[in-house]
GROMACS .gro file of C-alpha atoms in nm:
model
  367
    1MET     CA    1  13.558  10.083   8.998
    2TYR     CA    2  13.255   9.900   9.053
    3ASN     CA    3  13.127   9.671   8.830
    4ILE     CA    4  12.709   9.703   8.846
    5LEU     CA    5  12.498   9.514   8.586
    6ILE     CA    6  12.140   9.585   8.502
    7SER     CA    7  11.904   9.335   8.379
    8GLY     CA    8  11.596   9.381   8.329
    9TYR     CA    9  11.276   9.508   8.041
   10TYR     CA   10  11.558   9.750   7.796
   11GLY     CA   11  11.594   9.795   7.459
   12PHE     CA   12  11.205   9.730   7.358
   13ASN     CA   13  11.090  10.108   7.294
   14ASN     CA   14  10.863  10.084   7.605
   15ILE     CA   15  10.821  10.413   7.743
   16GLY     CA   16  10.757  10.296   8.090
   17ASP     CA   17  11.064  10.048   8.056
   18GLU     CA   18  11.293  10.331   7.939
   19SER     CA   19  11.148  10.583   8.228
   20ILE     CA   20  11.279  10.306   8.498
   21LEU     CA   21  11.632  10.227   8.335
   22ARG     CA   22  11.648  10.640   8.316
   23THR     CA   23  11.639  10.682   8.661
   24VAL     CA   24  11.818  10.450   8.741
   25ILE     CA   25  12.115  10.516   8.611
   26ASP     CA   26  12.130  10.853   8.681
   27ASN     CA   27  12.063  10.822   9.045
   28LEU     CA   28  12.296  10.514   9.078
   29ARG     CA   29  12.547  10.745   8.901
   30GLU     CA   30  12.455  11.024   9.092
   31LYS     CA   31  12.463  10.884   9.457
   32LEU     CA   32  12.752  10.593   9.394
   33PRO     CA   33  13.098  10.714   9.352
   34ASP     CA   34  13.326  10.528   9.079
   35VAL     CA   35  13.079  10.300   8.898
   36ASP     CA   36  13.116  10.146   8.563
   37ILE     CA   37  12.728  10.009   8.382
   38THR     CA   38  12.663   9.757   8.193
   39VAL     CA   39  12.309   9.736   8.015
   40LEU     CA   40  12.151   9.409   7.975
   41SER     CA   41  11.961   9.521   7.713
   42HIS     CA   42  11.756   9.367   7.332
   43ASP     CA   43  11.924   9.681   7.113
   44PRO     CA   44  12.236   9.685   7.280
   45ALA     CA   45  12.451   9.941   7.018
   46GLN     CA   46  12.049  10.161   7.085
   47THR     CA   47  12.083  10.123   7.475
   48ALA     CA   48  12.459  10.191   7.483
   49GLU     CA   49  12.480  10.540   7.247
   50LYS     CA   50  12.162  10.673   7.474
   51TYR     CA   51  12.277  10.565   7.838
   52GLY     CA   52  12.615  10.621   7.838
   53VAL     CA   53  12.705  10.292   7.941
   54LYS     CA   54  12.787   9.972   7.784
   55ALA     CA   55  12.498   9.671   7.666
   56ALA     CA   56  12.478   9.288   7.556
   57ALA     CA   57  12.259   9.108   7.455
   58ARG     CA   58  11.984   9.024   7.638
   59MET     CA   59  11.913   8.701   7.502
   60SER     CA   60  12.328   8.601   7.326
   61LEU     CA   61  12.415   8.334   7.672
   62TRP     CA   62  12.753   8.407   7.552
   63GLY     CA   63  12.669   8.800   7.560
   64ILE     CA   64  12.523   8.733   7.933
   65LEU     CA   65  12.755   8.479   8.009
   66ARG     CA   66  13.029   8.724   7.932
   67SER     CA   67  12.889   8.988   8.135
   68VAL     CA   68  12.806   8.846   8.425
   69TRP     CA   69  13.179   8.728   8.539
   70ARG     CA   70  13.271   9.047   8.436
   71CYS     CA   71  12.948   9.262   8.665
   72ASP     CA   72  13.054   9.293   9.080
   73LEU     CA   73  12.717   9.338   9.080
   74LEU     CA   74  12.357   9.315   8.891
   75LEU     CA   75  12.074   9.514   8.908
   76SER     CA   76  11.733   9.353   8.860
   77GLY     CA   77  11.587   9.666   8.805
   78GLY     CA   78  11.221   9.812   8.793
   79GLY     CA   79  10.885   9.703   8.678
   80SER     CA   80  10.702   9.422   8.703
   81LEU     CA   81  11.010   9.182   8.596
   82LEU     CA   82  10.913   8.838   8.833
   83GLN     CA   83  10.607   8.775   8.761
   84ASP     CA   84  10.421   8.501   8.521
   85ALA     CA   85  10.045   8.667   8.512
   86THR     CA   86  10.149   8.771   8.141
   87SER     CA   87  10.436   8.494   8.056
   88GLY     CA   88  10.579   8.142   8.208
   89ARG     CA   89  10.872   8.161   8.096
   90SER     CA   90  10.973   8.523   8.149
   91ILE     CA   91  10.987   8.518   8.522
   92LEU     CA   92  11.258   8.174   8.473
   93TYR     CA   93  11.428   8.408   8.277
   94TYR     CA   94  11.554   8.648   8.532
   95LEU     CA   95  11.583   8.412   8.799
   96PHE     CA   96  11.828   8.236   8.578
   97ILE     CA   97  12.064   8.525   8.560
   98LEU     CA   98  12.001   8.647   8.975
   99ARG     CA   99  12.070   8.312   9.060
  100LEU     CA  100  12.422   8.286   8.720
  101ALA     CA  101  12.514   8.556   8.926
  102GLN     CA  102  12.456   8.373   9.233
  103LEU     CA  103  12.700   8.103   9.135
  104LEU     CA  104  12.940   8.266   8.991
  105GLY     CA  105  12.991   8.410   9.388
  106ARG     CA  106  12.864   8.797   9.281
  107GLN     CA  107  12.655   8.991   9.519
  108THR     CA  108  12.301   9.019   9.402
  109PHE     CA  109  12.065   9.305   9.411
  110ILE     CA  110  11.635   9.340   9.296
  111TYR     CA  111  11.550   9.768   9.208
  112SER     CA  112  11.270   9.846   9.351
  113GLN     CA  113  11.062   9.620   9.194
  114GLY     CA  114  10.669   9.471   9.176
  115ILE     CA  115  10.706   9.112   9.255
  116GLY     CA  116  10.424   8.910   9.141
  117PRO     CA  117  10.201   8.753   9.150
  118ILE     CA  118  10.417   8.419   9.098
  119SER     CA  119  10.076   8.149   9.086
  120ALA     CA  120  10.260   7.848   8.905
  121PRO     CA  121  10.439   7.621   9.196
  122ARG     CA  122  10.712   7.539   9.034
  123ASN     CA  123  10.809   7.974   8.942
  124ARG     CA  124  10.729   7.982   9.404
  125ARG     CA  125  11.021   7.756   9.466
  126LEU     CA  126  11.286   7.864   9.258
  127ALA     CA  127  11.209   8.220   9.304
  128ALA     CA  128  11.226   8.215   9.673
  129ARG     CA  129  11.522   7.952   9.647
  130VAL     CA  130  11.680   8.218   9.436
  131LEU     CA  131  11.569   8.585   9.622
  132ARG     CA  132  11.679   8.419   9.994
  133ARG     CA  133  12.002   8.400   9.807
  134THR     CA  134  11.999   8.840   9.728
  135ASP     CA  135  12.196   9.037   9.922
  136GLY     CA  136  11.954   9.334   9.888
  137ILE     CA  137  11.511   9.383   9.789
  138VAL     CA  138  11.385   9.710   9.715
  139VAL     CA  139  10.978   9.628   9.568
  140ARG     CA  140  10.790   9.879   9.416
  141ASP     CA  141  10.460   9.830   9.760
  142ALA     CA  142  10.374   9.636  10.009
  143LYS     CA  143  10.207   9.351   9.870
  144SER     CA  144  10.583   9.309   9.711
  145ARG     CA  145  10.696   9.245  10.079
  146ASP     CA  146  10.408   9.033  10.132
  147LEU     CA  147  10.414   8.839   9.892
  148LEU     CA  148  10.821   8.763   9.955
  149LEU     CA  149  10.685   8.717  10.282
  150GLY     CA  150  10.487   8.470  10.173
  151LEU     CA  151  10.698   8.272  10.025
  152GLY     CA  152  11.025   8.274  10.307
  153VAL     CA  153  11.199   8.525  10.221
  154PRO     CA  154  11.352   8.749  10.542
  155GLY     CA  155  11.208   9.019  10.660
  156GLU     CA  156  11.485   9.173  10.806
  157LEU     CA  157  11.619   9.160  10.375
  158VAL     CA  158  11.275   9.340  10.225
  159HIS     CA  159  11.298   9.686  10.217
  160VAL     CA  160  10.992   9.858  10.052
  161THR     CA  161  10.992  10.190   9.864
  162ALA     CA  162  10.868  10.273   9.522
  163ASP     CA  163  10.897  10.291   9.160
  164PRO     CA  164  11.213  10.387   9.031
  165VAL     CA  165  11.009  10.619   8.751
  166ILE     CA  166  10.819  10.915   9.032
  167ARG     CA  167  11.209  11.031   9.019
  168VAL     CA  168  11.206  11.167   8.671
  169LYS     CA  169  11.285  11.497   8.583
  170LYS     CA  170  11.026  11.742   8.445
  171ALA     CA  171  10.966  11.804   8.119
  172ASP     CA  172  10.925  12.157   7.989
  173PRO     CA  173  10.577  12.133   7.866
  174ALA     CA  174  10.614  12.408   7.591
  175LEU     CA  175  10.799  12.080   7.370
  176GLY     CA  176  10.431  11.911   7.471
  177LEU     CA  177  10.221  12.212   7.313
  178GLU     CA  178  10.413  12.172   6.987
  179ILE     CA  179  10.384  11.828   6.972
  180LEU     CA  180  10.025  11.819   7.002
  181ALA     CA  181  10.035  12.100   6.754
  182GLN     CA  182  10.211  11.919   6.456
  183GLU     CA  183   9.923  11.629   6.569
  184GLY     CA  184   9.664  11.879   6.445
  185CYS     CA  185   9.584  11.779   6.840
  186PRO     CA  186   9.605  12.199   6.940
  187ARG     CA  187   9.631  12.229   7.330
  188ARG     CA  188   9.316  12.531   7.330
  189PRO     CA  189   9.387  12.706   7.658
  190ASP     CA  190   8.926  12.825   7.685
  191ARG     CA  191   8.852  12.409   7.700
  192LEU     CA  192   8.940  12.149   7.942
  193THR     CA  193   9.250  11.875   7.719
  194VAL     CA  194   9.126  11.549   7.905
  195GLY     CA  195   9.445  11.284   7.807
  196TRP     CA  196   9.356  10.919   7.783
  197ALA     CA  197   9.656  10.669   7.824
  198VAL     CA  198   9.450  10.335   7.678
  199LYS     CA  199   9.587   9.998   7.663
  200SER     CA  200   9.387   9.621   7.579
  201ARG     CA  201   9.546   9.243   7.540
  202GLY     CA  202   9.307   9.079   7.349
  203PRO     CA  203   8.904   9.289   7.218
  204ASP     CA  204   8.820   9.394   7.514
  205ARG     CA  205   8.493   9.556   7.248
  206THR     CA  206   8.314   9.668   7.641
  207PHE     CA  207   8.587   9.908   7.805
  208LEU     CA  208   8.670  10.025   7.480
  209ARG     CA  209   8.222  10.142   7.373
  210GLU     CA  210   8.298  10.299   7.760
  211VAL     CA  211   8.645  10.448   7.667
  212GLU     CA  212   8.440  10.641   7.367
  213ARG     CA  213   8.070  10.687   7.499
  214CYS     CA  214   8.300  10.870   7.814
  215ILE     CA  215   8.452  11.108   7.561
  216ARG     CA  216   8.146  11.195   7.407
  217TRP     CA  217   7.993  11.282   7.691
  218LEU     CA  218   8.291  11.526   7.792
  219ARG     CA  219   8.228  11.677   7.457
  220GLU     CA  220   7.925  11.735   7.564
  221GLU     CA  221   7.897  11.796   7.926
  222TYR     CA  222   8.227  12.042   7.946
  223GLY     CA  223   8.350  12.129   7.613
  224ALA     CA  224   8.624  11.884   7.650
  225ASP     CA  225   8.970  11.804   7.424
  226SER     CA  226   9.017  11.467   7.457
  227VAL     CA  227   9.386  11.296   7.349
  228LEU     CA  228   9.443  10.939   7.335
  229ILE     CA  229   9.846  10.884   7.382
  230PRO     CA  230   9.946  10.543   7.310
  231PHE     CA  231  10.208  10.452   7.557
  232PHE     CA  232  10.398  10.180   7.463
  233HIS     CA  233  10.277  10.280   7.099
  234ASP     CA  234  10.378   9.886   6.966
  235GLU     CA  235  10.122   9.789   7.136
  236ASP     CA  236   9.835  10.084   7.250
  237TRP     CA  237   9.867  10.279   6.884
  238LYS     CA  238   9.592  10.017   6.664
  239VAL     CA  239   9.400  10.088   7.033
  240CYS     CA  240   9.368  10.374   7.097
  241ASP     CA  241   9.338  10.456   6.717
  242ALA     CA  242   9.031  10.205   6.695
  243VAL     CA  243   8.930  10.453   6.939
  244ALA     CA  244   8.980  10.760   6.766
  245GLN     CA  245   8.757  10.632   6.455
  246GLY     CA  246   8.501  10.529   6.642
  247LEU     CA  247   8.475  10.871   6.808
  248ASP     CA  248   8.426  11.059   6.394
  249GLY     CA  249   8.679  11.274   6.514
  250GLN     CA  250   8.572  11.370   6.853
  251ALA     CA  251   8.926  11.266   6.978
  252GLY     CA  252   9.278  11.309   6.845
  253CYS     CA  253   9.507  11.065   6.876
  254LEU     CA  254   9.914  11.099   6.851
  255ARG     CA  255  10.052  10.870   6.581
  256GLN     CA  256  10.385  10.902   6.613
  257LYS     CA  257  10.565  10.717   6.868
  258TYR     CA  258  10.868  10.972   7.124
  259LEU     CA  259  11.051  10.934   7.372
  260SER     CA  260  10.984  10.922   7.755
  261GLU     CA  261  11.088  11.324   7.766
  262GLN     CA  262  10.851  11.408   7.461
  263THR     CA  263  10.557  11.197   7.625
  264LEU     CA  264  10.582  11.343   7.997
  265SER     CA  265  10.552  11.663   7.837
  266ILE     CA  266  10.214  11.575   7.666
  267ILE     CA  267  10.077  11.455   7.965
  268GLY     CA  268  10.225  11.784   8.145
  269CYS     CA  269   9.926  11.911   7.916
  270MET     CA  270   9.678  11.787   7.981
  271ASP     CA  271   9.384  11.927   8.294
  272VAL     CA  272   9.318  11.531   8.343
  273LEU     CA  273   9.525  11.193   8.236
  274VAL     CA  274   9.239  10.952   8.210
  275GLY     CA  275   9.467  10.583   8.276
  276VAL     CA  276   9.528  10.210   8.286
  277ARG     CA  277   9.918  10.261   8.164
  278LEU     CA  278  10.027  10.275   8.523
  279HIS     CA  279  10.358  10.465   8.450
  280ALA     CA  280  10.120  10.706   8.228
  281LEU     CA  281  10.004  10.776   8.641
  282ILE     CA  282  10.318  10.812   8.757
  283TYR     CA  283  10.427  11.070   8.454
  284ALA     CA  284  10.010  11.252   8.557
  285ALA     CA  285  10.166  11.257   8.921
  286VAL     CA  286  10.498  11.378   8.868
  287MET     CA  287  10.392  11.625   8.664
  288GLY     CA  288  10.144  11.768   8.848
  289VAL     CA  289   9.852  11.602   8.652
  290PRO     CA  290   9.503  11.504   8.807
  291MET     CA  291   9.394  11.168   8.725
  292ILE     CA  292   9.171  10.931   8.717
  293GLY     CA  293   9.297  10.565   8.731
  294ILE     CA  294   9.218  10.244   8.540
  295SER     CA  295   9.316   9.991   8.720
  296TYR     CA  296   9.358   9.638   8.506
  297ASP     CA  297   9.668   9.508   8.799
  298PRO     CA  298   9.788   9.570   9.139
  299LYS     CA  299  10.013   9.749   9.050
  300VAL     CA  300   9.733  10.035   8.950
  301ASP     CA  301   9.589  10.023   9.301
  302SER     CA  302   9.863  10.036   9.504
  303PHE     CA  303   9.986  10.324   9.340
  304LEU     CA  304   9.723  10.536   9.311
  305SER     CA  305   9.730  10.413   9.742
  306SER     CA  306  10.007  10.547   9.726
  307ILE     CA  307   9.931  10.862   9.590
  308GLN     CA  308   9.637  10.844   9.886
  309ARG     CA  309   9.435  10.886   9.541
  310PRO     CA  310   9.106  10.628   9.477
  311THR     CA  311   9.076  10.303   9.213
  312PRO     CA  312   8.728  10.358   9.142
  313PHE     CA  313   8.694  10.126   8.892
  314THR     CA  314   8.854   9.827   8.642
  315VAL     CA  315   8.827   9.793   8.293
  316ARG     CA  316   8.641   9.508   8.409
  317ASP     CA  317   8.346   9.701   8.549
  318PHE     CA  318   8.466  10.103   8.389
  319THR     CA  319   8.162  10.291   8.299
  320LEU     CA  320   8.033  10.572   8.195
  321GLU     CA  321   7.777  10.611   8.471
  322LYS     CA  322   8.068  10.632   8.682
  323PHE     CA  323   8.299  10.797   8.447
  324GLN     CA  324   8.130  11.035   8.525
  325ALA     CA  325   8.092  11.110   8.921
  326ILE     CA  326   8.479  11.056   8.959
  327PHE     CA  327   8.545  11.321   8.708
  328ARG     CA  328   8.352  11.593   8.874
  329GLU     CA  329   8.536  11.546   9.155
  330THR     CA  330   8.842  11.562   8.991
  331VAL     CA  331   8.803  11.830   8.776
  332GLU     CA  332   8.598  12.068   9.112
  333SER     CA  333   8.896  11.969   9.367
  334ARG     CA  334   9.192  11.998   9.181
  335GLU     CA  335   9.386  12.192   9.311
  336ARG     CA  336   9.321  12.027   9.646
  337ILE     CA  337   9.374  11.640   9.474
  338CYS     CA  338   9.715  11.859   9.314
  339ALA     CA  339   9.870  11.960   9.613
  340GLU     CA  340   9.783  11.680   9.830
  341THR     CA  341   9.999  11.414   9.489
  342ALA     CA  342  10.262  11.687   9.488
  343ARG     CA  343  10.365  11.584   9.880
  344ALA     CA  344  10.284  11.262   9.801
  345VAL     CA  345  10.501  11.221   9.558
  346GLU     CA  346  10.808  11.417   9.703
  347GLU     CA  347  10.741  11.149  10.034
  348LEU     CA  348  10.760  10.863   9.806
  349VAL     CA  349  11.120  11.005   9.570
  350SER     CA  350  11.252  11.069   9.918
  351LYS     CA  351  11.225  10.724   9.996
  352LEU     CA  352  11.400  10.545   9.711
  353ASP     CA  353  11.715  10.672   9.782
  354LYS     CA  354  11.777  10.338  10.006
  355ASN     CA  355  11.839  10.108   9.663
  356GLU     CA  356  12.189  10.343   9.645
  357ASP     CA  357  12.239  10.332  10.043
  358LEU     CA  358  12.194   9.978  10.030
  359ILE     CA  359  12.370   9.961   9.726
  360ARG     CA  360  12.626  10.155   9.828
  361GLU     CA  361  12.628   9.908  10.243
  362ILE     CA  362  12.725   9.631   9.974
  363MET     CA  363  13.024   9.798   9.786
  364GLU     CA  364  13.166   9.867  10.146
  365ARG     CA  365  13.149   9.524  10.290
  366ALA     CA  366  13.270   9.382   9.909
  367THR     CA  367  13.577   9.651   9.969
   0.00000   0.00000   0.00000
């Protein structure tokens, strides 16, 4: 039995991170022989029940020490863990877990992460020191690789694949249709339905006002229904609800909190998905729904580039006038876009096997 400990932003009911965890666990079990998995989680009981794994409290020093001591390999997995843009403390937490494992003689592995930005000189030094000692590094985009090379991490240690969520299994759209009907946003076959997965950190009223203008234009120009989809419910619902309230019934807003499979199915019912959230865009790609990305972070640009879609605007320069042109092009070229995206997704999925291939090599070296 080979014991793998997974460290990440898990147990917070963030759909994107929970989707990462699901795909990582499923593929470790499918592709590697005889592995036992433990996850460091904010909610260990829920994580253990949901994924059929062992789990420990991610902020309990004793739980961390015990879990690291018992593991053979620490897998630092998925998402944007090693960055100091949103918090100066989180990168120190994840580096501490990695370094602790190294000091205890455990193998360490970075699983399809997006690295950076890492701006503080101290954080760059610490990251370089820890990451040079890992047994394998897989990142989800070329920008992450370039950042690591700039830190002095050996190039032969770093491999580029994709975000793990691109491997999520398609959901049955019937589930999404049922949820939309229950939420008072029924899918009408004779109308376009446009999903909006927006987020806003702070009072970004200019951006939200432009979103409202776009939704009104879609109704006037296309007779389209718009549905606001809170992707990370705890952060996004108030923003989505505020937009819906400002539109006086011209857009629906999902009010309940949904699991990843349910959200995947909901997005699969859309004709077009307009997304700020990275994993909402990935869900659209998986479900074959044309998307329009609004960038708030380089990770969005990197993903859109990987599936040959443009990044026409950011949350800072998003306007109705710019949106009109890209929406028309998306609707008119729907079949071509869907075919190109499907080919790109297939290629990205095939790259992800590199994670398990490298972990298998590490396991074999340890025996």
